[in-house]
Amino acid sequence: MVEPSVAIRLRNLSRSFGDVVAVNGVDLDVLDGEFLTLLGPSGSGKTTVLRMIAGFERPDGGTIELDGVDVTNTPPYARDVNTVFQDYALFPHMSVQKNIEYGLKVKKVPSAERVARATEALESVRLGGYGDRAPSQLSGGQRQRVALARALVNRPKVLLLDEPLGALDLKLREQMQVELKEIQRDVGITFVFVTHDQDEALTMSDRIAVFSEGRIAQLGSPTDVYEHPATPFVAGFVGTSNLLEGEAALAVLGRGGTWSVRPEKVRVLGVDDPVGDGRHAVRGRVREVVYVGMSTRFVVDLAVGGSLMAVQQNSELSADLNGLRGQDVQLAWDSRHEYLVTE
Ligand code: ATP
């Protein structure tokens, strides 16, 4: 198999603002055609990394290569990347078509080619036929897609997206997550996407770089990061932190350390129910029952100390699960689903 080539190579990238170390020695290879997400809490350095790739921010240390060429000291306009921001300022007095053509006009691309490329870009974001509208005649999601088309029309090797869905309401956002991924697959451009929303990252990415305090805490596929968090921070930030630690781990699993078991892997059983082969079980008392439509969440205080969460799909016609509050139960899970986070 041919190894995919590296579109962006970051080595020991660092940047401080006064006393604040925003980015602290980041190494990262983004592969050609990949959808890579920088995920992390506010202030963890994601945007600064993106801005350094774009050339808007100079690193204090380290190097940036695009397609094998060192661009660390190259100005933004000479880099083959485009950026889409959350604040997708379209020109209000220009039609959608003219908005998209604008960048090509500046580059003196001939008129016929401009029209053809803008039309193609509009079609790639599923807005064929919308060229004559004014931005004010579009919904938020459509405007965001025009902003995307405006970047795609330049046919960059790499597209950098800084929380581009941040301004949309949840429904539209979820819809755009699926669409954006489809568009990326169609056009085959490398996407580097910044978000602090873990669901968004899990939905769209080929790989996720989880940021914490200016460093990459973990780099892996959505499944890797979710099922096998490398640190307690990742376990807590991506998904619900559900940890068995120290004495509790020793009592239940026969080993100390910090273990993670995802809530949807945990079943709630009666105290006398059989646990089944290959499963671990622990007794506790239900503290909280939260009905969330598709599923119900249980928070259980364990007899050995600490607490765990269990999430159950509401696939059956459910009895009144609220009645379980205060009851003694067993929590059980397949031992293959427990994962050692730290020794
Ligand atoms: P958010 O999700 O809130 O955008 P982020 O993970 O993208 O956060 P950055 O914007 O990269 O984080 O910021 C990292 C740190 O660097 C923060 O502490 C921030 O306050 C600081 N910082 C970023 N840009 C500047 C600047 N121009 N001047 C001073 N401090 C800055």
mmCIF file of C-alpha atoms and ligand atoms in Angstrom:
data_model
loop_
_atom_site.group_PDB
_atom_site.id
_atom_site.type_symbol
_atom_site.label_atom_id
_atom_site.label_comp_id
_atom_site.label_asym_id
_atom_site.label_seq_id
_atom_site.Cartn_x
_atom_site.Cartn_y
_atom_site.Cartn_z
ATOM 1 C CA MET A 1 0.000 0.000 0.000
ATOM 2 C CA VAL A 2 1.230 3.501 -0.806
ATOM 3 C CA GLU A 3 1.680 5.634 2.296
ATOM 4 C CA PRO A 4 -0.429 8.810 2.108
ATOM 5 C CA SER A 5 1.805 11.850 1.851
ATOM 6 C CA VAL A 6 2.002 14.476 4.571
ATOM 7 C CA ALA A 7 0.142 17.696 3.745
ATOM 8 C CA ILE A 8 1.166 19.590 6.898
ATOM 9 C CA ARG A 9 4.101 18.790 9.147
ATOM 10 C CA LEU A 10 4.467 20.628 12.456
ATOM 11 C CA ARG A 11 7.608 20.139 14.499
ATOM 12 C CA ASN A 12 8.118 21.431 18.015
ATOM 13 C CA LEU A 13 5.813 24.349 17.283
ATOM 14 C CA SER A 14 5.619 26.914 20.076
ATOM 15 C CA ARG A 15 4.100 30.300 20.682
ATOM 16 C CA SER A 16 3.745 32.445 23.803
ATOM 17 C CA PHE A 17 1.899 35.694 24.412
ATOM 18 C CA GLY A 18 3.707 37.445 27.274
ATOM 19 C CA ASP A 19 3.593 34.952 30.157
ATOM 20 C CA VAL A 20 0.965 32.765 28.502
ATOM 21 C CA VAL A 21 2.372 29.704 26.751
ATOM 22 C CA ALA A 22 -0.378 29.224 24.139
ATOM 23 C CA VAL A 23 1.301 26.437 22.160
ATOM 24 C CA ASN A 24 3.986 24.324 23.760
ATOM 25 C CA GLY A 25 6.021 22.058 21.476
ATOM 26 C CA VAL A 26 3.414 20.595 19.115
ATOM 27 C CA ASP A 27 4.427 17.808 16.693
ATOM 28 C CA LEU A 28 1.790 16.809 14.172
ATOM 29 C CA ASP A 29 1.565 15.261 10.691
ATOM 30 C CA VAL A 30 -1.683 15.941 8.831
ATOM 31 C CA LEU A 31 -2.103 13.520 5.938
ATOM 32 C CA ASP A 32 -3.151 14.410 2.426
ATOM 33 C CA GLY A 33 -6.940 14.368 2.049
ATOM 34 C CA GLU A 34 -7.500 13.871 5.761
ATOM 35 C CA PHE A 35 -10.178 15.508 7.950
ATOM 36 C CA LEU A 36 -8.232 16.301 11.092
ATOM 37 C CA THR A 37 -9.819 18.044 14.060
ATOM 38 C CA LEU A 38 -8.060 20.051 16.736
ATOM 39 C CA LEU A 39 -10.306 19.511 19.765
ATOM 40 C CA GLY A 40 -9.842 21.041 23.180
ATOM 41 C CA PRO A 41 -11.241 23.420 25.780
ATOM 42 C CA SER A 42 -11.144 27.177 25.378
ATOM 43 C CA GLY A 43 -7.608 28.485 25.662
ATOM 44 C CA SER A 44 -5.876 25.172 24.901
ATOM 45 C CA GLY A 45 -4.060 26.594 21.861
ATOM 46 C CA LYS A 46 -6.083 25.206 18.914
ATOM 47 C CA THR A 47 -6.710 28.524 17.183
ATOM 48 C CA THR A 48 -3.128 29.645 17.638
ATOM 49 C CA VAL A 49 -1.924 26.453 15.908
ATOM 50 C CA LEU A 50 -4.376 27.069 13.054
ATOM 51 C CA ARG A 51 -3.298 30.698 12.711
ATOM 52 C CA MET A 52 0.346 29.651 12.583
ATOM 53 C CA ILE A 53 -0.429 27.152 9.787
ATOM 54 C CA ALA A 54 -2.216 29.939 7.906
ATOM 55 C CA GLY A 55 0.687 32.320 8.547
ATOM 56 C CA PHE A 56 -1.318 34.917 10.508
ATOM 57 C CA GLU A 57 0.779 34.226 13.583
ATOM 58 C CA ARG A 58 4.560 33.679 13.722
ATOM 59 C CA PRO A 59 5.828 30.818 15.877
ATOM 60 C CA ASP A 60 8.472 31.530 18.547
ATOM 61 C CA GLY A 61 9.985 28.151 17.824
ATOM 62 C CA GLY A 62 9.577 25.100 15.628
ATOM 63 C CA THR A 63 8.773 24.590 11.953
ATOM 64 C CA ILE A 64 5.789 24.317 9.624
ATOM 65 C CA GLU A 65 5.972 22.410 6.332
ATOM 66 C CA LEU A 66 3.258 22.375 3.691
ATOM 67 C CA ASP A 67 3.624 19.601 1.144
ATOM 68 C CA GLY A 68 7.237 19.056 2.157
ATOM 69 C CA VAL A 69 8.226 22.738 1.852
ATOM 70 C CA ASP A 70 9.241 24.745 4.917
ATOM 71 C CA VAL A 71 6.871 27.742 5.064
ATOM 72 C CA THR A 72 7.670 28.837 8.621
ATOM 73 C CA ASN A 73 8.729 32.265 7.358
ATOM 74 C CA THR A 74 6.438 32.457 4.324
ATOM 75 C CA PRO A 75 3.713 35.140 4.376
ATOM 76 C CA PRO A 76 0.054 33.985 4.427
ATOM 77 C CA TYR A 77 -0.721 34.911 0.813
ATOM 78 C CA ALA A 78 2.110 32.730 -0.462
ATOM 79 C CA ARG A 79 0.834 29.595 1.340
ATOM 80 C CA ASP A 80 -1.478 27.190 -0.446
ATOM 81 C CA VAL A 81 -4.089 27.263 2.335
ATOM 82 C CA ASN A 82 -7.426 28.994 2.858
ATOM 83 C CA THR A 83 -9.184 29.730 6.118
ATOM 84 C CA VAL A 84 -12.910 29.698 6.915
ATOM 85 C CA PHE A 85 -13.828 31.498 10.124
ATOM 86 C CA GLN A 86 -16.887 31.307 12.330
ATOM 87 C CA ASP A 87 -17.630 34.893 11.440
ATOM 88 C CA TYR A 88 -18.155 34.319 7.724
ATOM 89 C CA ALA A 89 -18.313 37.953 6.614
ATOM 90 C CA LEU A 90 -19.847 37.853 3.134
ATOM 91 C CA PHE A 91 -20.083 41.112 1.172
ATOM 92 C CA PRO A 92 -23.744 42.078 1.739
ATOM 93 C CA HIS A 93 -24.087 44.162 -1.431
ATOM 94 C CA MET A 94 -22.833 41.400 -3.736
ATOM 95 C CA SER A 95 -24.768 38.394 -4.984
ATOM 96 C CA VAL A 96 -23.723 34.957 -3.789
ATOM 97 C CA GLN A 97 -22.079 34.315 -7.167
ATOM 98 C CA LYS A 98 -20.078 37.580 -7.005
ATOM 99 C CA ASN A 99 -19.040 36.841 -3.419
ATOM 100 C CA ILE A 100 -17.544 33.568 -4.553
ATOM 101 C CA GLU A 101 -15.911 35.049 -7.648
ATOM 102 C CA TYR A 102 -14.342 37.912 -5.713
ATOM 103 C CA GLY A 103 -11.078 36.152 -4.783
ATOM 104 C CA LEU A 104 -10.589 35.003 -8.365
ATOM 105 C CA LYS A 105 -11.208 38.525 -9.645
ATOM 106 C CA VAL A 106 -8.507 39.861 -7.341
ATOM 107 C CA LYS A 107 -6.181 37.236 -8.804
ATOM 108 C CA LYS A 108 -7.162 38.430 -12.305
ATOM 109 C CA VAL A 109 -8.672 35.104 -13.364
ATOM 110 C CA PRO A 110 -10.545 35.678 -16.682
ATOM 111 C CA SER A 111 -14.285 36.204 -16.436
ATOM 112 C CA ALA A 112 -15.478 32.994 -18.124
ATOM 113 C CA GLU A 113 -13.260 30.841 -15.923
ATOM 114 C CA ARG A 114 -14.413 32.754 -12.842
ATOM 115 C CA VAL A 115 -18.040 32.044 -13.587
ATOM 116 C CA ALA A 116 -17.364 28.372 -14.299
ATOM 117 C CA ARG A 117 -15.332 27.850 -11.130
ATOM 118 C CA ALA A 118 -17.781 29.736 -8.903
ATOM 119 C CA THR A 119 -20.672 27.727 -10.331
ATOM 120 C CA GLU A 120 -18.793 24.513 -9.659
ATOM 121 C CA ALA A 121 -17.930 25.623 -6.097
ATOM 122 C CA LEU A 122 -21.592 26.484 -5.418
ATOM 123 C CA GLU A 123 -22.638 23.065 -6.644
ATOM 124 C CA SER A 124 -20.051 21.379 -4.439
ATOM 125 C CA VAL A 125 -21.707 22.951 -1.377
ATOM 126 C CA ARG A 126 -25.160 21.933 -2.662
ATOM 127 C CA LEU A 127 -26.199 25.509 -3.494
ATOM 128 C CA GLY A 128 -26.378 25.251 -7.281
ATOM 129 C CA GLY A 129 -28.968 27.792 -8.499
ATOM 130 C CA TYR A 130 -28.501 30.158 -5.529
ATOM 131 C CA GLY A 131 -25.930 32.375 -7.280
ATOM 132 C CA ASP A 132 -28.260 35.328 -7.861
ATOM 133 C CA ARG A 133 -29.430 35.660 -4.285
ATOM 134 C CA ALA A 134 -28.162 38.252 -1.862
ATOM 135 C CA PRO A 135 -26.531 36.904 1.331
ATOM 136 C CA SER A 136 -29.463 38.356 3.317
ATOM 137 C CA GLN A 137 -31.804 35.981 1.460
ATOM 138 C CA LEU A 138 -30.026 32.905 2.824
ATOM 139 C CA SER A 139 -30.293 30.965 6.078
ATOM 140 C CA GLY A 140 -27.324 30.806 8.461
ATOM 141 C CA GLY A 141 -26.358 27.343 7.237
ATOM 142 C CA GLN A 142 -26.557 28.428 3.601
ATOM 143 C CA ARG A 143 -24.423 31.492 4.324
ATOM 144 C CA GLN A 144 -21.856 29.272 5.968
ATOM 145 C CA ARG A 145 -21.821 27.071 2.876
ATOM 146 C CA VAL A 146 -21.257 30.140 0.675
ATOM 147 C CA ALA A 147 -18.274 31.016 2.874
ATOM 148 C CA LEU A 148 -17.015 27.485 2.305
ATOM 149 C CA ALA A 149 -17.535 27.790 -1.467
ATOM 150 C CA ARG A 150 -15.608 31.072 -1.397
ATOM 151 C CA ALA A 151 -12.642 29.178 0.044
ATOM 152 C CA LEU A 152 -13.052 26.075 -2.148
ATOM 153 C CA VAL A 153 -13.101 28.141 -5.336
ATOM 154 C CA ASN A 154 -9.400 28.880 -4.805
ATOM 155 C CA ARG A 155 -8.748 25.116 -4.886
ATOM 156 C CA PRO A 156 -6.361 25.228 -1.940
ATOM 157 C CA LYS A 157 -4.416 22.105 -0.966
ATOM 158 C CA VAL A 158 -5.511 22.682 2.612
ATOM 159 C CA LEU A 159 -8.587 24.259 4.146
ATOM 160 C CA LEU A 160 -8.391 25.544 7.703
ATOM 161 C CA LEU A 161 -11.719 25.888 9.510
ATOM 162 C CA ASP A 162 -11.976 27.739 12.824
ATOM 163 C CA GLU A 163 -15.241 26.783 14.556
ATOM 164 C CA PRO A 164 -17.146 27.403 11.302
ATOM 165 C CA LEU A 165 -20.395 26.008 12.724
ATOM 166 C CA GLY A 166 -20.195 27.864 16.026
ATOM 167 C CA ALA A 167 -22.877 30.424 15.174
ATOM 168 C CA LEU A 168 -25.500 27.893 14.055
ATOM 169 C CA ASP A 169 -28.260 26.453 16.217
ATOM 170 C CA LEU A 170 -27.911 22.837 17.294
ATOM 171 C CA LYS A 171 -30.162 21.255 14.637
ATOM 172 C CA LEU A 172 -28.541 23.106 11.765
ATOM 173 C CA ARG A 173 -25.143 22.480 13.219
ATOM 174 C CA GLU A 174 -25.719 18.718 13.304
ATOM 175 C CA GLN A 175 -26.990 18.789 9.736
ATOM 176 C CA MET A 176 -23.971 20.819 8.581
ATOM 177 C CA GLN A 177 -21.584 18.440 10.348
ATOM 178 C CA VAL A 178 -22.758 15.617 8.124
ATOM 179 C CA GLU A 179 -22.773 17.812 5.013
ATOM 180 C CA LEU A 180 -19.348 19.264 5.632
ATOM 181 C CA LYS A 181 -17.887 15.791 5.974
ATOM 182 C CA GLU A 182 -19.558 14.750 2.705
ATOM 183 C CA ILE A 183 -18.278 17.846 0.925
ATOM 184 C CA GLN A 184 -14.764 17.180 2.194
ATOM 185 C CA ARG A 185 -14.938 13.598 0.940
ATOM 186 C CA ASP A 186 -16.162 14.808 -2.461
ATOM 187 C CA VAL A 187 -13.565 17.531 -2.996
ATOM 188 C CA GLY A 188 -10.718 15.525 -1.434
ATOM 189 C CA ILE A 189 -9.044 18.588 0.130
ATOM 190 C CA THR A 190 -7.210 18.278 3.461
ATOM 191 C CA PHE A 191 -9.342 19.857 6.215
ATOM 192 C CA VAL A 192 -7.997 21.036 9.560
ATOM 193 C CA PHE A 193 -10.995 21.828 11.717
ATOM 194 C CA VAL A 194 -10.987 23.555 15.108
ATOM 195 C CA THR A 195 -13.751 22.930 17.625
ATOM 196 C CA HIS A 196 -14.333 22.598 21.353
ATOM 197 C CA ASP A 197 -17.362 20.380 20.704
ATOM 198 C CA GLN A 198 -16.533 16.709 21.204
ATOM 199 C CA ASP A 199 -19.626 15.418 19.369
ATOM 200 C CA GLU A 200 -18.696 17.513 16.364
ATOM 201 C CA ALA A 201 -15.151 16.136 16.432
ATOM 202 C CA LEU A 202 -16.335 12.523 16.781
ATOM 203 C CA THR A 203 -18.881 12.917 13.955
ATOM 204 C CA MET A 204 -16.653 14.406 11.283
ATOM 205 C CA SER A 205 -13.013 13.553 11.797
ATOM 206 C CA ASP A 206 -10.715 10.939 10.363
ATOM 207 C CA ARG A 207 -8.419 11.753 13.272
ATOM 208 C CA ILE A 208 -8.646 14.004 16.318
ATOM 209 C CA ALA A 209 -5.807 15.833 18.074
ATOM 210 C CA VAL A 210 -7.000 16.509 21.628
ATOM 211 C CA PHE A 211 -5.403 19.686 22.975
ATOM 212 C CA SER A 212 -4.714 20.475 26.593
ATOM 213 C CA GLU A 213 -2.672 23.457 27.767
ATOM 214 C CA GLY A 214 -0.876 24.026 24.482
ATOM 215 C CA ARG A 215 0.037 20.392 23.876
ATOM 216 C CA ILE A 216 -1.505 17.412 22.116
ATOM 217 C CA ALA A 217 -2.751 15.079 24.845
ATOM 218 C CA GLN A 218 -3.780 12.409 22.340
ATOM 219 C CA LEU A 219 -3.880 11.913 18.575
ATOM 220 C CA GLY A 220 -6.041 9.177 17.119
ATOM 221 C CA SER A 221 -9.209 8.128 15.327
ATOM 222 C CA PRO A 222 -12.530 9.022 16.983
ATOM 223 C CA THR A 223 -12.811 5.413 18.179
ATOM 224 C CA ASP A 224 -9.277 5.447 19.639
ATOM 225 C CA VAL A 225 -9.819 8.682 21.468
ATOM 226 C CA TYR A 226 -13.250 7.738 22.778
ATOM 227 C CA GLU A 227 -12.688 4.078 23.628
ATOM 228 C CA HIS A 228 -9.043 4.330 24.674
ATOM 229 C CA PRO A 229 -8.429 7.748 26.216
ATOM 230 C CA ALA A 230 -4.718 8.216 26.891
ATOM 231 C CA THR A 231 -5.091 10.415 29.972
ATOM 232 C CA PRO A 232 -7.767 11.203 32.579
ATOM 233 C CA PHE A 233 -8.098 14.609 30.884
ATOM 234 C CA VAL A 234 -9.006 13.020 27.527
ATOM 235 C CA ALA A 235 -11.360 10.574 29.250
ATOM 236 C CA GLY A 236 -13.187 13.536 30.776
ATOM 237 C CA PHE A 237 -13.126 15.890 27.813
ATOM 238 C CA VAL A 238 -14.175 13.424 25.117
ATOM 239 C CA GLY A 239 -17.331 11.816 26.438
ATOM 240 C CA THR A 240 -18.408 11.525 30.034
ATOM 241 C CA SER A 241 -15.648 10.789 32.467
ATOM 242 C CA ASN A 242 -16.504 7.485 34.114
ATOM 243 C CA LEU A 243 -13.544 6.428 36.179
ATOM 244 C CA LEU A 244 -12.830 3.705 38.684
ATOM 245 C CA GLU A 245 -9.821 4.707 40.723
ATOM 246 C CA GLY A 246 -7.485 3.440 43.431
ATOM 247 C CA GLU A 247 -9.192 1.412 46.158
ATOM 248 C CA ALA A 248 -12.419 1.072 44.170
ATOM 249 C CA ALA A 249 -10.523 -0.260 41.152
ATOM 250 C CA LEU A 250 -8.632 -2.684 43.383
ATOM 251 C CA ALA A 251 -11.865 -3.946 44.952
ATOM 252 C CA VAL A 252 -13.779 -4.367 41.686
ATOM 253 C CA LEU A 253 -11.109 -5.231 39.137
ATOM 254 C CA GLY A 254 -8.424 -6.694 41.418
ATOM 255 C CA ARG A 255 -5.941 -3.977 40.267
ATOM 256 C CA GLY A 256 -5.256 -0.388 41.248
ATOM 257 C CA GLY A 257 -4.824 2.517 38.835
ATOM 258 C CA THR A 258 -7.329 4.710 37.010
ATOM 259 C CA TRP A 259 -9.748 2.855 34.748
ATOM 260 C CA SER A 260 -12.324 4.156 32.339
ATOM 261 C CA VAL A 261 -15.575 2.447 31.345
ATOM 262 C CA ARG A 262 -17.961 4.367 29.083
ATOM 263 C CA PRO A 263 -21.496 4.834 30.507
ATOM 264 C CA GLU A 264 -23.238 3.145 27.569
ATOM 265 C CA LYS A 265 -21.248 -0.046 28.224
ATOM 266 C CA VAL A 266 -22.574 -0.285 31.805
ATOM 267 C CA ARG A 267 -25.802 -2.202 32.505
ATOM 268 C CA VAL A 268 -28.000 -1.642 35.548
ATOM 269 C CA LEU A 269 -29.055 -4.949 37.113
ATOM 270 C CA GLY A 270 -31.001 -5.972 40.193
ATOM 271 C CA VAL A 271 -28.839 -7.036 43.130
ATOM 272 C CA ASP A 272 -29.670 -10.723 42.613
ATOM 273 C CA ASP A 273 -29.468 -10.776 38.806
ATOM 274 C CA PRO A 274 -26.780 -13.001 37.307
ATOM 275 C CA VAL A 275 -23.809 -10.980 36.071
ATOM 276 C CA GLY A 276 -22.727 -13.306 33.248
ATOM 277 C CA ASP A 277 -19.359 -14.583 32.104
ATOM 278 C CA GLY A 278 -16.497 -12.231 31.323
ATOM 279 C CA ARG A 279 -18.177 -9.343 33.109
ATOM 280 C CA HIS A 280 -17.277 -7.226 36.092
ATOM 281 C CA ALA A 281 -19.941 -6.074 38.514
ATOM 282 C CA VAL A 282 -20.113 -3.654 41.400
ATOM 283 C CA ARG A 283 -22.846 -2.876 43.910
ATOM 284 C CA GLY A 284 -24.162 0.566 44.563
ATOM 285 C CA ARG A 285 -27.151 2.780 45.229
ATOM 286 C CA VAL A 286 -28.850 4.862 42.537
ATOM 287 C CA ARG A 287 -28.376 8.552 43.317
ATOM 288 C CA GLU A 288 -29.807 10.114 40.148
ATOM 289 C CA VAL A 289 -32.091 9.038 37.315
ATOM 290 C CA VAL A 290 -32.208 11.421 34.351
ATOM 291 C CA TYR A 291 -34.569 10.812 31.474
ATOM 292 C CA VAL A 292 -33.071 12.251 28.245
ATOM 293 C CA GLY A 293 -35.562 11.056 25.638
ATOM 294 C CA MET A 294 -33.589 8.507 23.673
ATOM 295 C CA SER A 295 -31.884 7.195 26.795
ATOM 296 C CA THR A 296 -31.881 7.293 30.579
ATOM 297 C CA ARG A 297 -28.824 8.193 32.651
ATOM 298 C CA PHE A 298 -28.182 6.673 36.072
ATOM 299 C CA VAL A 299 -25.635 7.939 38.558
ATOM 300 C CA VAL A 300 -24.783 5.223 41.051
ATOM 301 C CA ASP A 301 -22.785 5.647 44.275
ATOM 302 C CA LEU A 302 -20.635 2.570 44.664
ATOM 303 C CA ALA A 303 -20.404 0.589 47.896
ATOM 304 C CA VAL A 304 -16.597 0.594 47.445
ATOM 305 C CA GLY A 305 -16.480 4.396 47.099
ATOM 306 C CA GLY A 306 -16.761 6.712 44.110
ATOM 307 C CA SER A 307 -19.585 6.681 41.603
ATOM 308 C CA LEU A 308 -20.240 5.509 38.059
ATOM 309 C CA MET A 309 -22.703 6.523 35.380
ATOM 310 C CA ALA A 310 -24.729 4.091 33.283
ATOM 311 C CA VAL A 311 -26.697 5.053 30.187
ATOM 312 C CA GLN A 312 -29.450 2.825 28.905
ATOM 313 C CA GLN A 313 -31.271 3.188 25.599
ATOM 314 C CA ASN A 314 -35.003 3.608 26.087
ATOM 315 C CA SER A 315 -35.676 0.966 23.461
ATOM 316 C CA GLU A 316 -38.313 -0.892 25.461
ATOM 317 C CA LEU A 317 -41.551 0.568 26.667
ATOM 318 C CA SER A 318 -39.934 1.697 29.897
ATOM 319 C CA ALA A 319 -41.308 1.125 33.323
ATOM 320 C CA ASP A 320 -41.027 4.141 35.591
ATOM 321 C CA LEU A 321 -37.253 4.220 35.911
ATOM 322 C CA ASN A 322 -37.526 7.100 38.373
ATOM 323 C CA GLY A 323 -38.576 4.505 40.924
ATOM 324 C CA LEU A 324 -35.000 3.230 40.885
ATOM 325 C CA ARG A 325 -33.748 6.334 42.689
ATOM 326 C CA GLY A 326 -32.441 5.282 46.126
ATOM 327 C CA GLN A 327 -32.519 1.582 45.213
ATOM 328 C CA ASP A 328 -29.621 -0.846 45.548
ATOM 329 C CA VAL A 329 -28.457 -2.197 42.193
ATOM 330 C CA GLN A 330 -25.524 -3.880 40.510
ATOM 331 C CA LEU A 331 -23.639 -2.297 37.655
ATOM 332 C CA ALA A 332 -22.096 -4.756 35.217
ATOM 333 C CA TRP A 333 -19.997 -4.484 32.085
ATOM 334 C CA ASP A 334 -18.032 -6.680 29.751
ATOM 335 C CA SER A 335 -14.467 -6.616 31.097
ATOM 336 C CA ARG A 336 -13.198 -5.897 27.546
ATOM 337 C CA HIS A 337 -14.790 -2.471 27.903
ATOM 338 C CA GLU A 338 -12.758 -1.337 30.882
ATOM 339 C CA TYR A 339 -9.611 0.512 29.943
ATOM 340 C CA LEU A 340 -6.554 1.387 32.002
ATOM 341 C CA VAL A 341 -5.981 5.156 31.699
ATOM 342 C CA THR A 342 -3.076 5.528 34.135
ATOM 343 C CA GLU A 343 -1.232 3.076 36.374
HETATM 344 P P1 ATP B 1 -10.895 29.042 22.021
HETATM 345 O O1 ATP B 1 -11.632 27.744 21.814
HETATM 346 O O2 ATP B 1 -11.431 29.824 23.165
HETATM 347 O O3 ATP B 1 -10.699 29.840 20.774
HETATM 348 P P2 ATP B 1 -8.201 28.011 21.746
HETATM 349 O O4 ATP B 1 -7.952 26.641 22.224
HETATM 350 O O5 ATP B 1 -8.353 28.227 20.307
HETATM 351 O O6 ATP B 1 -9.429 28.627 22.533
HETATM 352 P P3 ATP B 1 -6.140 30.009 21.630
HETATM 353 O O7 ATP B 1 -7.042 31.026 21.018
HETATM 354 O O8 ATP B 1 -5.130 29.370 20.748
HETATM 355 O O9 ATP B 1 -6.999 28.868 22.324
HETATM 356 O O10 ATP B 1 -5.426 30.682 22.867
HETATM 357 C C1 ATP B 1 -4.457 30.016 23.653
HETATM 358 C C2 ATP B 1 -3.989 30.948 24.749
HETATM 359 O O11 ATP B 1 -3.257 32.035 24.183
HETATM 360 C C3 ATP B 1 -5.112 31.570 25.553
HETATM 361 O O12 ATP B 1 -4.713 31.652 26.886
HETATM 362 C C4 ATP B 1 -5.257 32.949 24.943
HETATM 363 O O13 ATP B 1 -5.751 33.868 25.877
HETATM 364 C C5 ATP B 1 -3.851 33.279 24.521
HETATM 365 N N1 ATP B 1 -3.823 34.156 23.336
HETATM 366 C C6 ATP B 1 -4.196 33.822 22.087
HETATM 367 N N2 ATP B 1 -4.016 34.845 21.228
HETATM 368 C C7 ATP B 1 -3.514 35.874 21.953
HETATM 369 C C8 ATP B 1 -3.089 37.225 21.648
HETATM 370 N N3 ATP B 1 -3.160 37.697 20.413
HETATM 371 N N4 ATP B 1 -2.622 37.984 22.668
HETATM 372 C C9 ATP B 1 -2.529 37.475 23.916
HETATM 373 N N5 ATP B 1 -2.892 36.235 24.274
HETATM 374 C C10 ATP B 1 -3.372 35.424 23.308
#
